[in-house]
Coordinates of C-alpha atoms and ligand atoms in Angstrom, one line a residue:
X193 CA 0.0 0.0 0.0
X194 CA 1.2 3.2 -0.9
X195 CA 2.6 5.7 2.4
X196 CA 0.1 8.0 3.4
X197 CA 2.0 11.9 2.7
X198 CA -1.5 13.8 4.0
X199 CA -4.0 13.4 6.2
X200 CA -6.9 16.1 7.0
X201 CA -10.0 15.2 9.2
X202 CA -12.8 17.4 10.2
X203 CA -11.1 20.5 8.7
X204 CA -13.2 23.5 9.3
X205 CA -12.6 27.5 8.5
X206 CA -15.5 30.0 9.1
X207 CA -15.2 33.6 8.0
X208 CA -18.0 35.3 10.2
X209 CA -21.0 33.1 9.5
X210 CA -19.6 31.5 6.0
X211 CA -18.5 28.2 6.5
X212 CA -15.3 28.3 4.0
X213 CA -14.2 24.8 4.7
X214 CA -16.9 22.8 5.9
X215 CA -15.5 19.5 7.9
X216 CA -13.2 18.2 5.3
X217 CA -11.6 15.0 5.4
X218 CA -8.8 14.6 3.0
X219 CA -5.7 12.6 2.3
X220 CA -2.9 12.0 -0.6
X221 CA -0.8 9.1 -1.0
X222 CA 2.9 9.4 -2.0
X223 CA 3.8 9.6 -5.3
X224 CA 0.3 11.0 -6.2
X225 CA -1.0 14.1 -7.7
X226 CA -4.3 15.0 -6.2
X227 CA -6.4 18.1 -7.4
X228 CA -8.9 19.7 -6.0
X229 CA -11.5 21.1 -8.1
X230 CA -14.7 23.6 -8.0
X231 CA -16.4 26.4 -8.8
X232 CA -15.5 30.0 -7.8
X233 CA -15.6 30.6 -4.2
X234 CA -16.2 26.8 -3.3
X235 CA -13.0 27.4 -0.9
X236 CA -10.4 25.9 -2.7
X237 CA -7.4 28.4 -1.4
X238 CA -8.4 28.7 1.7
X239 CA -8.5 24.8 2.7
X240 CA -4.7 25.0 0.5
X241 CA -3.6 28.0 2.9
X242 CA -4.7 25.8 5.6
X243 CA -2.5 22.9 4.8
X244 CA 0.5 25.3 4.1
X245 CA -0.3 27.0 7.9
X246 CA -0.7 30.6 6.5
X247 CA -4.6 30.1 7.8
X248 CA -5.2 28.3 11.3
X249 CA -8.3 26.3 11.0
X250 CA -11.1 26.2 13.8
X251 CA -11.4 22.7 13.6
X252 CA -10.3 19.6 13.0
X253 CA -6.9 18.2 11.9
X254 CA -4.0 18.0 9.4
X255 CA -1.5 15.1 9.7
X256 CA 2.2 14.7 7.6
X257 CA 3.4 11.4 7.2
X258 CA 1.9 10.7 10.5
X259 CA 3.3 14.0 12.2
X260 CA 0.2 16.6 13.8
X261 CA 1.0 19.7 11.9
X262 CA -2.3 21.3 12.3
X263 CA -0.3 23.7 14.8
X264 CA 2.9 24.5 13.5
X265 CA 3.8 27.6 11.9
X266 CA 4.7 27.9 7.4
X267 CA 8.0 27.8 8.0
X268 CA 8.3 24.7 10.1
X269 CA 5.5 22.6 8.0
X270 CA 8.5 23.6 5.3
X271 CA 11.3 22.3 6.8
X272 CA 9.2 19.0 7.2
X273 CA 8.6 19.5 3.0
X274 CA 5.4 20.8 3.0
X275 CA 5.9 23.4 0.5
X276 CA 3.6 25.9 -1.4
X277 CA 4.4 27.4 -4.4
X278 CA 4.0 30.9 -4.5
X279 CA 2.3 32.9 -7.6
X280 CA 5.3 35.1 -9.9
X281 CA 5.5 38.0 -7.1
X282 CA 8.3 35.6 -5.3
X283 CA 10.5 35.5 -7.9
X284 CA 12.8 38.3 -7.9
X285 CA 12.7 40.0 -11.1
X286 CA 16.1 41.8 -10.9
X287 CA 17.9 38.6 -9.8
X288 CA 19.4 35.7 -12.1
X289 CA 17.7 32.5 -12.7
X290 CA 20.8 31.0 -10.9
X291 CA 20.3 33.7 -7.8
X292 CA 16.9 33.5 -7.3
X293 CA 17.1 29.5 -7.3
X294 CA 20.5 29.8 -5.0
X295 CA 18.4 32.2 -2.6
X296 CA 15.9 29.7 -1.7
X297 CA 18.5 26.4 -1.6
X298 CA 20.4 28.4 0.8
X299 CA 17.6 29.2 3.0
X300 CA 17.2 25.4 3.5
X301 CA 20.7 24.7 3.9
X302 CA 22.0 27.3 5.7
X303 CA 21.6 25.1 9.1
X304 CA 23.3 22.5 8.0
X305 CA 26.4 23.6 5.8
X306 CA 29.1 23.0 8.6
X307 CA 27.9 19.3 8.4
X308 CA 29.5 18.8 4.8
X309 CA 32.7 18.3 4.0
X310 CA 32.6 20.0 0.5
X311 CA 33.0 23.8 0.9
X312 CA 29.7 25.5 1.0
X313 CA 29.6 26.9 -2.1
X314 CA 30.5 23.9 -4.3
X315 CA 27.4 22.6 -2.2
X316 CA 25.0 25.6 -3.2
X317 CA 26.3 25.4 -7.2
X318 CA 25.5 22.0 -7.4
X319 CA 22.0 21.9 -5.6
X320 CA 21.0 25.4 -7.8
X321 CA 22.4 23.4 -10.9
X322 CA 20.0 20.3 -9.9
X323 CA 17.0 22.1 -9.4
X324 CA 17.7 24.1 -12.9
X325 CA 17.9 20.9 -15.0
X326 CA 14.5 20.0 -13.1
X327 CA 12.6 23.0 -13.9
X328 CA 14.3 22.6 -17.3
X329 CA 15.9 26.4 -16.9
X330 CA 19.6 25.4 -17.1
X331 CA 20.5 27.1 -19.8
X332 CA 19.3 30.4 -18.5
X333 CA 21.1 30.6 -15.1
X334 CA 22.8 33.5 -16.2
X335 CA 19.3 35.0 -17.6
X336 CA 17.5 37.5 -15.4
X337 CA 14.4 36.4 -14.5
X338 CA 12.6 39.4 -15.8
X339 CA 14.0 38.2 -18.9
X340 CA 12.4 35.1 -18.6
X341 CA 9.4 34.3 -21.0
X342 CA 5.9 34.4 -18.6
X343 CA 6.1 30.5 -19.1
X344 CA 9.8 29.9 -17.6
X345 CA 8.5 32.7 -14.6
X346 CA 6.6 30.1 -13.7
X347 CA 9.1 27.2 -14.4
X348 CA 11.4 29.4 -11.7
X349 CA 8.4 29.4 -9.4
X350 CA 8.2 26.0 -9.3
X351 CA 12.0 26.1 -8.8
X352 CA 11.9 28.0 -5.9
X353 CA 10.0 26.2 -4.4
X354 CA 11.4 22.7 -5.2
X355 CA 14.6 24.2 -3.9
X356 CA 13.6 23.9 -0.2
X357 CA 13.1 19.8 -0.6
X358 CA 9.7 19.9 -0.8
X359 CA 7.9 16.1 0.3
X360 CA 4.6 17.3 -0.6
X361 CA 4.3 20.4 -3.4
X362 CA 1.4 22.6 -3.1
X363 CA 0.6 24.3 -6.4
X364 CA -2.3 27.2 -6.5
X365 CA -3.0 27.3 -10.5
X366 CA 0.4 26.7 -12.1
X367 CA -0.8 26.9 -15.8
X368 CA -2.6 30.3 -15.2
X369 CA -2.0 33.0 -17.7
X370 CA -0.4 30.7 -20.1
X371 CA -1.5 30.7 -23.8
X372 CA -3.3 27.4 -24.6
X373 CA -0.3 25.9 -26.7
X374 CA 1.6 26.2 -23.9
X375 CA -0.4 23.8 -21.6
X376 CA 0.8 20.9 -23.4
X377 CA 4.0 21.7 -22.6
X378 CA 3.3 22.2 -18.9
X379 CA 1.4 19.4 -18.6
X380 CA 4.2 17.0 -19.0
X381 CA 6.5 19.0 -17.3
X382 CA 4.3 18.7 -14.0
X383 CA 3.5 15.8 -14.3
X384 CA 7.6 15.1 -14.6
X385 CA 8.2 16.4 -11.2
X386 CA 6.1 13.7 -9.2
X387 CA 7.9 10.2 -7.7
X388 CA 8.7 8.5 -5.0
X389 CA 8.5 11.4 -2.2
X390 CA 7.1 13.9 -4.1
X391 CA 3.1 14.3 -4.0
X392 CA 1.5 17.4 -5.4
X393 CA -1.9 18.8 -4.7
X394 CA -3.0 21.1 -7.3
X395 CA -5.6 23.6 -7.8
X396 CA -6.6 24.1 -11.6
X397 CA -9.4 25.8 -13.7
X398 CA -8.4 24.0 -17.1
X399 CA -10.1 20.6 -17.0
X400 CA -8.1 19.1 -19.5
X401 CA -5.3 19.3 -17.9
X402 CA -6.4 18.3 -14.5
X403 CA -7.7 15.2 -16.3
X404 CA -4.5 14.3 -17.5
X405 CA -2.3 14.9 -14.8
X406 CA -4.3 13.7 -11.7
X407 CA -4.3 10.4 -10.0
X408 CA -7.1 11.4 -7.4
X409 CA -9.4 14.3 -7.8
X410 CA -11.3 15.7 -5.0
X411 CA -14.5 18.2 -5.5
X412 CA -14.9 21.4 -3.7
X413 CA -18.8 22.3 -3.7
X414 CA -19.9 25.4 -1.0
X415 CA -17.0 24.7 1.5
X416 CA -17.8 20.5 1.3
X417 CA -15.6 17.9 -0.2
X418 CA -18.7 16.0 -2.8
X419 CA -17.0 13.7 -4.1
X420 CA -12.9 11.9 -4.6
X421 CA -11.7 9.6 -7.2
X422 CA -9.4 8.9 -10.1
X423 CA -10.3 11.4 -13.1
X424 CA -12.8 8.6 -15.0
X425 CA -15.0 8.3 -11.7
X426 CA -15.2 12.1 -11.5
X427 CA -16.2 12.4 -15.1
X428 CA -18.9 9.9 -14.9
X429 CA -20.1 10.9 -11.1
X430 CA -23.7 12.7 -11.1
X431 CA -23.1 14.2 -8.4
X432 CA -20.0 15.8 -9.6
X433 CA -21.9 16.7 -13.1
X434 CA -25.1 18.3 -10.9
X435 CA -22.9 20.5 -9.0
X436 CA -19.9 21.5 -11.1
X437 CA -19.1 20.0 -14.0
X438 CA -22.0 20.6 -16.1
X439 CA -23.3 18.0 -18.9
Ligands
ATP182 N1 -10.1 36.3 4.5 C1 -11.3 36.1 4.1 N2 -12.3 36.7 4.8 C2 -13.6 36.5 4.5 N3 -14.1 35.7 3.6 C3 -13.1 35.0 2.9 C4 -11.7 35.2 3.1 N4 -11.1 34.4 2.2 C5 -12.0 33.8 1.5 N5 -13.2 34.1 1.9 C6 -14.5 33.6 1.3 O1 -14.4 32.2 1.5 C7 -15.0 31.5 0.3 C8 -14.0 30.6 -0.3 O2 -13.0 31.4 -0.9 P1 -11.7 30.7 -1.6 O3 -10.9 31.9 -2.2 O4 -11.1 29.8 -0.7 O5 -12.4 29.9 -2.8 P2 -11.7 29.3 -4.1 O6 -12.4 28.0 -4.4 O7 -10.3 29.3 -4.0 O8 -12.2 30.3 -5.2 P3 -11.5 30.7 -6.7 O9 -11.6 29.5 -7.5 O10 -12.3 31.8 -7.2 O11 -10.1 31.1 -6.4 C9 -15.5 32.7 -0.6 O12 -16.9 32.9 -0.3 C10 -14.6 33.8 -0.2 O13 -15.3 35.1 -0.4

């Protein structure tokens, strides 16, 4: 059986009397991408922002890899590898592809460098030069980011945050803003990233692509999870078509 990464149970968020995130329960396997889908407003970032500890829920719980996390603060869920991508604003613009990526890898090694033989900075090269070939930027190291095309701005997003280890990657609509022939493109590459200690949930508006790239998708309806499955049970779930999807 595959290891559990995630587990949420009896999640709830209120904003006055709106019940954002109404007793979710909620869980990824490793090696999984999970998305979670639904209509404007059905509380989609705010049950994410939860899990990444920017929001503190009023109920119920969030587990990783067996660890209660529901009270510890965004930058220790981090360290653990709970990481959430952040929208283009974190890059920074006036920075190299190879600085901005070298900021964030020596944010997470920073505590451990004296542990390592190898001087510090062969260390850092060759972590920034990793995480480049992954993000498929290492050719543009030297490139600043505002530079970049809008598609490799969000390539280097993804970088930054892959740079800090992540165990679980938390990805708030990666493909928005991109021209439709560049989906494609970003499809495979996300679905690239994902392996053995390496789960992603992902919030998306393009349906096509959360088809292709999700193991497990979970629906989002008024603050209520309707319905989970692989992408062929969500297609043909009534439920699912009543409330979202349409016919
Ligand atoms: N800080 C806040 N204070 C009050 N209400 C909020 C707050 N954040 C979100 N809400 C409300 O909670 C509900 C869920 O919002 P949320 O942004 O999580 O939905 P979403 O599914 O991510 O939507 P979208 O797909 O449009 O991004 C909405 O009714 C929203 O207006």
């Amino acid at each position: 059986m595959a290891e559990q990464v995630l587990s949420v149970k009896g999640l709830v968020k209120r904003f006055g009397g709106l019940v954002a995130t109404d007793y979710v329960d909620f869980d990824i396997d490793d090696n999984q991408i999970h998305a979670l889908i639904g209509p404007n407003g059905a509380g989609k970032t705010t049950f994410v922002s939860q899990l990444a500890g920017g929001l503190h829920p009023d109920d119920g719980s969030i587990s990783f890899y067996g660890s209660d996390i529901t009270r510890l603060s965004m930058a220790d869920r981090a360290h653990m590898g709970l990481v959430r991508s952040y929208q283009i604003t974190s890059i920074f613009r006036n920075l190299t592809v190879y600085e901005n990526l070298a900021i964030s890898v020596q944010s997470r090694l920073k505590s451990t460098f004296n542990f390592f033989g190898k001087s510090a900075a062969d260390r850092l090269r060759e972590e920034v030069a990793a995480v480049a070939l992954r993000i498929e930027l290492a050719d543009e190291l030297d490139t600043l980011a505002c530079h970049l095309s809008y598609g490799q701005q969000r390539q280097l997003e993804i970088g930054l945050a892959l740079a800090l280890n992540p165990r679980l990657l938390l990805l708030d609509e990666p493909m928005a803003g991109l021209s439709p022939d560049q989906v494609p493109w970003f499809v495979d590459f996300i679905k690239s990233l994902k392996g053995k200690d390496l789960s992603i949930l992902l919030i998306e508006h393009d349906m096509d692509a959360v088809f292709k790239l999700s193991d497990r998708i979970s629906v989002l309806v008024s603050g209520k999870r309707i319905f989970s499955g692989t992408p062929d049970e969500v297609k043909n779930s009534a439920e699912v078509k009543r409330a979202y999807l349409g016919d």
